[in-house]
Coordinates of C-alpha atoms and ligand atoms in Angstrom, one line a residue:
X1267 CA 104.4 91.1 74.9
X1268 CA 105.7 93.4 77.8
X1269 CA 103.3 93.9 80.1
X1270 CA 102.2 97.4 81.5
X1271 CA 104.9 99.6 83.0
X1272 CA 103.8 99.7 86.7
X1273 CA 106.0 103.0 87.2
X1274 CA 106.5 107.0 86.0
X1275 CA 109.5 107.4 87.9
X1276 CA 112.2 104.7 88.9
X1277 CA 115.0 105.5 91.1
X1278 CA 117.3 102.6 92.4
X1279 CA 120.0 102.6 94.7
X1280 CA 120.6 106.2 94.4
X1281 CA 123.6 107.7 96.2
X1282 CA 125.2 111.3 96.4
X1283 CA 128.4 112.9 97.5
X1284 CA 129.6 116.4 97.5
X1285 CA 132.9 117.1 97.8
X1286 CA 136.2 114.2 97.4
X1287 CA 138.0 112.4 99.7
X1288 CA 138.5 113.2 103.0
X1289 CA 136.1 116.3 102.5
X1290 CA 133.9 114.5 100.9
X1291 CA 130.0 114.5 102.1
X1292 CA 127.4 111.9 101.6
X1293 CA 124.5 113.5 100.9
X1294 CA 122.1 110.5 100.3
X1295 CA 122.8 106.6 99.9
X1296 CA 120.3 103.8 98.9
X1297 CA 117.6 105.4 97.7
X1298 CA 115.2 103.4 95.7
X1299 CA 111.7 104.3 95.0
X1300 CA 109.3 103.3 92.6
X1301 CA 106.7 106.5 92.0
X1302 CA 103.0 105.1 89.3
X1303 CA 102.0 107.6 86.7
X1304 CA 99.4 109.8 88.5
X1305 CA 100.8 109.2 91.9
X1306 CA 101.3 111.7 94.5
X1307 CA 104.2 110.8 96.4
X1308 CA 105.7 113.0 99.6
X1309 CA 109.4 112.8 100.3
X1310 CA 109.6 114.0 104.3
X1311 CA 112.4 114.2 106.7
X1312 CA 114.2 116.9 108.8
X1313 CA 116.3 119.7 107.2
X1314 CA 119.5 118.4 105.8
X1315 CA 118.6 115.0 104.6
X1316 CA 119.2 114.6 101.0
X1317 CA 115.5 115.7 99.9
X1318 CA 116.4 118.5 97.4
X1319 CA 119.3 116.2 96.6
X1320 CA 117.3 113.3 95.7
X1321 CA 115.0 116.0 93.9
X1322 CA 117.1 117.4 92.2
X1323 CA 118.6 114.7 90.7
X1324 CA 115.3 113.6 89.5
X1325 CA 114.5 116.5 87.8
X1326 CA 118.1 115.7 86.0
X1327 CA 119.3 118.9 87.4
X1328 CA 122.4 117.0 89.6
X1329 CA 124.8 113.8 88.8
X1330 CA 123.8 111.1 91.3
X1331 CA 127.5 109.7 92.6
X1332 CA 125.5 106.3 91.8
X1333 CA 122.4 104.6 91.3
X1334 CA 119.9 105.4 89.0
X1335 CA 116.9 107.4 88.1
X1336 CA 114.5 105.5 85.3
X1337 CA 111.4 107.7 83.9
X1338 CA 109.3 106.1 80.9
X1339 CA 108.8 108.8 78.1
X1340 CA 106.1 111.8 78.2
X1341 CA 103.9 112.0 75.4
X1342 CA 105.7 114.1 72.0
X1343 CA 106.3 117.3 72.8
X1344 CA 105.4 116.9 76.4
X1345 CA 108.3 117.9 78.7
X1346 CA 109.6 115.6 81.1
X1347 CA 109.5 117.5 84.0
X1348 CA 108.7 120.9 85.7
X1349 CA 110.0 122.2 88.9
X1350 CA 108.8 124.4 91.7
X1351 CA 110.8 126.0 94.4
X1352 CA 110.3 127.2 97.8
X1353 CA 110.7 131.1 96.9
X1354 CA 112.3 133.2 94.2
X1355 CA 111.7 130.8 91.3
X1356 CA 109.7 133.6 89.7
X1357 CA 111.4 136.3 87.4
X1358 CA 111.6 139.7 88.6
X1359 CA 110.6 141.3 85.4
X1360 CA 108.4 139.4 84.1
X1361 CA 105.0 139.9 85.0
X1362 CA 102.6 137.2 86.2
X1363 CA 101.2 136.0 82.8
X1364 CA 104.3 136.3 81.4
X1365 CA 106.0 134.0 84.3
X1366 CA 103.1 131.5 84.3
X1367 CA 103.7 131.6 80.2
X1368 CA 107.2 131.1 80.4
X1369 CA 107.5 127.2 79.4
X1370 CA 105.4 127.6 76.5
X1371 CA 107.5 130.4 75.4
X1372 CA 110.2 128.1 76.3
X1373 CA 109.2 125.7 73.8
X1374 CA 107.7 128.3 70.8
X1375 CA 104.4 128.6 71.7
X1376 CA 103.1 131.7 70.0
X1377 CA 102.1 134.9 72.2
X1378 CA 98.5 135.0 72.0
X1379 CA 97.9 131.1 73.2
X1380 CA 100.9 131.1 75.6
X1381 CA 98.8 133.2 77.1
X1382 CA 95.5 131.9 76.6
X1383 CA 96.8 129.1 78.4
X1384 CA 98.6 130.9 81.1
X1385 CA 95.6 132.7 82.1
X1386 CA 93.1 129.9 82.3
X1387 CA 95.5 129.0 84.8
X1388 CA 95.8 132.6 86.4
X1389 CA 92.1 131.9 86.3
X1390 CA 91.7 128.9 88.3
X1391 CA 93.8 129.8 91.0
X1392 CA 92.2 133.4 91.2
X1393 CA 94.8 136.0 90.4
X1394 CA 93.3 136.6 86.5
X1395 CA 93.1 140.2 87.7
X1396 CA 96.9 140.3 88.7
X1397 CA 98.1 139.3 85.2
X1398 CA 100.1 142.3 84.7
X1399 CA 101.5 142.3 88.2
X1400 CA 105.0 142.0 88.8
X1401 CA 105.8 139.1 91.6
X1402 CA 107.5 142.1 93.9
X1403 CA 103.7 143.3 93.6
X1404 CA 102.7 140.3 94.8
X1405 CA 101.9 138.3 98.0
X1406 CA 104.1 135.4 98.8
X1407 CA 101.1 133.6 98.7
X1408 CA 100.1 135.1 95.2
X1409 CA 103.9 134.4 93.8
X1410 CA 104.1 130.4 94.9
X1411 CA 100.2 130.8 93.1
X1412 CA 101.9 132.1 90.0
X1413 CA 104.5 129.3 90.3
X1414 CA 102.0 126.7 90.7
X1415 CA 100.4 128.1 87.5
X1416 CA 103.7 127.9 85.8
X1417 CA 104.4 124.4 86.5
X1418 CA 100.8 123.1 85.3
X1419 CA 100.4 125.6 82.4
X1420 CA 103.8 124.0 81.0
X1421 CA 102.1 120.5 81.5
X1422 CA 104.5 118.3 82.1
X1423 CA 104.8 114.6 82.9
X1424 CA 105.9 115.1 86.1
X1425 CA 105.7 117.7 88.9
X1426 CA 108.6 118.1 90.7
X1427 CA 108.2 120.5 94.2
X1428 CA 110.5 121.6 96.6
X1429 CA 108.7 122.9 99.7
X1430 CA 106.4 125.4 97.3
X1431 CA 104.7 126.3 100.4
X1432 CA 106.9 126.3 103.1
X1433 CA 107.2 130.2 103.3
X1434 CA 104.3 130.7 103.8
X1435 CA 101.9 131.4 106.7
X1436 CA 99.3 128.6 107.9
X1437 CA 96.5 129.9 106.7
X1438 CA 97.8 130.7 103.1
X1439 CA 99.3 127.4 103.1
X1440 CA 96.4 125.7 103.8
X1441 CA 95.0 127.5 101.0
X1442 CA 97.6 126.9 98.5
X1443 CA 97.2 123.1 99.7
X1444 CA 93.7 123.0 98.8
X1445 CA 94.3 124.8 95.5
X1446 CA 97.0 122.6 94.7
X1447 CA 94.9 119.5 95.1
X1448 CA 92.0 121.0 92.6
X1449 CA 94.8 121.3 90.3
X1450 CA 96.3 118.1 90.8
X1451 CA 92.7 116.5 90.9
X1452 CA 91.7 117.9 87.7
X1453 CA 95.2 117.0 85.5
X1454 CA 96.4 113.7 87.9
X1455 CA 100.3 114.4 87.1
X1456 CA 102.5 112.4 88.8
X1457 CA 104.0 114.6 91.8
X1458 CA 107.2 114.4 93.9
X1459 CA 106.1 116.8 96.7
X1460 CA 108.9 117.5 99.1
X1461 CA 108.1 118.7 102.5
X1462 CA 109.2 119.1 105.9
X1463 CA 105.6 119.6 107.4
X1464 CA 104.0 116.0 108.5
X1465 CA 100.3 117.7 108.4
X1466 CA 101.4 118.4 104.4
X1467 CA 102.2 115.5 103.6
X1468 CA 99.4 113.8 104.7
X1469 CA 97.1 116.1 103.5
X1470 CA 98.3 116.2 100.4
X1471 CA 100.6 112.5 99.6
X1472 CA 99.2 108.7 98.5
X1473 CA 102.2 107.7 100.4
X1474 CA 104.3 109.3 102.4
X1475 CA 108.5 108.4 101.9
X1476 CA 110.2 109.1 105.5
X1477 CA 114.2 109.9 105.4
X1478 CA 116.3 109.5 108.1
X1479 CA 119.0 112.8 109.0
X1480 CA 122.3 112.3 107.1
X1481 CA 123.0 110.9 105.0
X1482 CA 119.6 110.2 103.9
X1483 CA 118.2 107.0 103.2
X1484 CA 114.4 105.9 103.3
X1485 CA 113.1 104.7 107.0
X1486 CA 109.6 104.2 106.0
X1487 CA 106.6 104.4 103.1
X1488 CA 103.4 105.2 105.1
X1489 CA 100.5 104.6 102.3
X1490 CA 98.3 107.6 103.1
X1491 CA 94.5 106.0 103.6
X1492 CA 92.6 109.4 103.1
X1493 CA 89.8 109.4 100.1
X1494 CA 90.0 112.0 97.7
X1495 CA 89.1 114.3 96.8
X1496 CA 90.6 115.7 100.1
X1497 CA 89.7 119.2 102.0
X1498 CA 93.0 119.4 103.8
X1499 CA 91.3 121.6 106.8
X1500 CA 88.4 118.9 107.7
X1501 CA 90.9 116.3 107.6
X1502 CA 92.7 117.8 110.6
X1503 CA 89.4 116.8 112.4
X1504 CA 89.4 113.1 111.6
X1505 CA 91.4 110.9 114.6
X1506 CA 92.7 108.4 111.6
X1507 CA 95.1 112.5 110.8
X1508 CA 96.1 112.8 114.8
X1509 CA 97.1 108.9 114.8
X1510 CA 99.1 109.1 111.6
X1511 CA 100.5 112.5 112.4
X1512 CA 101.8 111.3 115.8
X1513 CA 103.0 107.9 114.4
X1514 CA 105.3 109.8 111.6
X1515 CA 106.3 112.2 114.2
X1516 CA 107.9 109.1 116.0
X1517 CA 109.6 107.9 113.1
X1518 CA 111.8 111.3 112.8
X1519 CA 111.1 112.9 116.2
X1520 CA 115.3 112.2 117.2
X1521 CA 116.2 113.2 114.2
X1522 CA 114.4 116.7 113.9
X1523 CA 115.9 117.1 117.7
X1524 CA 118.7 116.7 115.9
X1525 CA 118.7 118.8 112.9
Ligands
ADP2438 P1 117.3 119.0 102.4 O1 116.7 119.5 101.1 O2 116.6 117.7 102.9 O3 117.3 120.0 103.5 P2 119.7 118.9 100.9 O4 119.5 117.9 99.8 O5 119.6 120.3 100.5 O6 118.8 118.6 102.1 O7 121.2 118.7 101.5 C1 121.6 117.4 102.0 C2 123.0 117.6 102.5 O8 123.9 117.8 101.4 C3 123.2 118.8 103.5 O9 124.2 118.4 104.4 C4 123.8 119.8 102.6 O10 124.6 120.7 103.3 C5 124.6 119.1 101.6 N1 124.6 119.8 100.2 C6 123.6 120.1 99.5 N2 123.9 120.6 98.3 C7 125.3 120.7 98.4 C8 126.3 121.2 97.5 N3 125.9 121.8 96.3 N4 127.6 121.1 97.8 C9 127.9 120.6 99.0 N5 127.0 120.1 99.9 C10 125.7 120.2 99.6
MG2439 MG1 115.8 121.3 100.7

């Protein structure tokens, strides 16, 4: 009998490349990474590494140039993935229960539980009131609220995040951390959070994947030793988050000179 499958999401030896030949750019080589159903993994490195790249290519939106990327099958009916984006992944005219709704009507939910579902969402995250909003009547914290909403109201297998909060201010992002964890505490999807922020990705990662500057490869997994559930501002006060924080900072600081 096989025994249990010890990963959500395999990726081995993955490599990309835009462009050919002499123009050619390698965007990311040997990257191999096993991410467990329910874990929280941060990819971190300095701007221009591969980390959309190697996101993106999870999510099965880009061709890796070689390697592969392995994920064992969501539940019927389940889709495999959902995706958030730094900004503008909302759609101008729709309206925030409509945008949070928008995988269910994706997949032929009817109206009236699409948007049951999307506003016990809107609910949770405290913008019930700002169904009918549009996102330019939003915040930018409100809108990346909305697109958090979207991503767990589709409830997927996996969450798939591209820097949702690095647009923001630091206080709103220390909020949407904190809201984001409730979330992820309460449903325990399996998460690739990408990030450029060290403080993030400790606050919010069970392990922490370093890349080195182009092209990107893996330098280090630093297993993240905070219990949970976290408070993301009172962790800043524990000297275990300076040490960490400072010792990750080593690992890229040449490289973010750099980028
Ligand atoms: P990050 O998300 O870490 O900032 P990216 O994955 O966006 O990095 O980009 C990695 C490298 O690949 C960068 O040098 C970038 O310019 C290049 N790149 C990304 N997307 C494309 C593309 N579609 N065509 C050509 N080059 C690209
Ligand atoms: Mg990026």
């Amino acid at each position: 009998m096989a025994g249990p499958v010890a990963f959500k999401i395999r990726v081995q030896a993955l490599a990309k490349a835009y462009g050919e030949g002499a123009g050619s750019h390698l965007a990311l080589r040997d990257f191999s990474l096993d991410v467990a159903e329910g874990e929280f993994v941060c990819l971190l490195g300095p701007s221009g590494c591969g980390k959309t790249t190697a996101l993106r290519i999870m999510a099965g939106l880009e061709q890796a140039s070689a390697g592969s990327v392995v994920t064992t099958p969501p539940a019927a009916g389940q889709p495999a993935n959902s995706m958030v984006f730094q900004e503008h992944g909302l759609f101008p005219w729709m309206t925030a229960v409509q945008n949070a709704a928008y995988g269910l009507e994706m997949r032929g939910v009817g109206r009236r539980e699409r948007e049951a579902r999307a506003m016990a969402f809107l609910g949770r995250i405290g913008l019930a009131r700002f169904r009918d909003h549009y996102p330019h009547q939003l915040s930018g914290g409100m809108r990346q609220r909305v697109s958090l909403a979207r991503a767990f109201v589709n409830d997927p297998d996996i969450l798939l995040m591209d820097e949702p909060f690095a647009a923001l201010d630091a206080q709103t992002k220390l909020v949407l951390q904190e809201e984001l964890l409730a979330l992820w505490e309460a449903e325990r999807k399996t998460v690739v959070f990408v990030t450029h922020g060290i403080d993030e990705a400790l606050a919010l990662g069970d392990r922490i994947v370093v890349m080195t500057g182009a092209p990107g490869r893996i330098k280090q997994v630093v297993p993240v030793p905070f219990a949970r559930p976290r408070d993301p501002a009172a962790l800043r006060a524990n000297p275990e988050f300076g040490r960490l924080s400072l010792e990750i900072w080593h690992l890229i600081e040449r490289e973010a000179h750099a980028a």
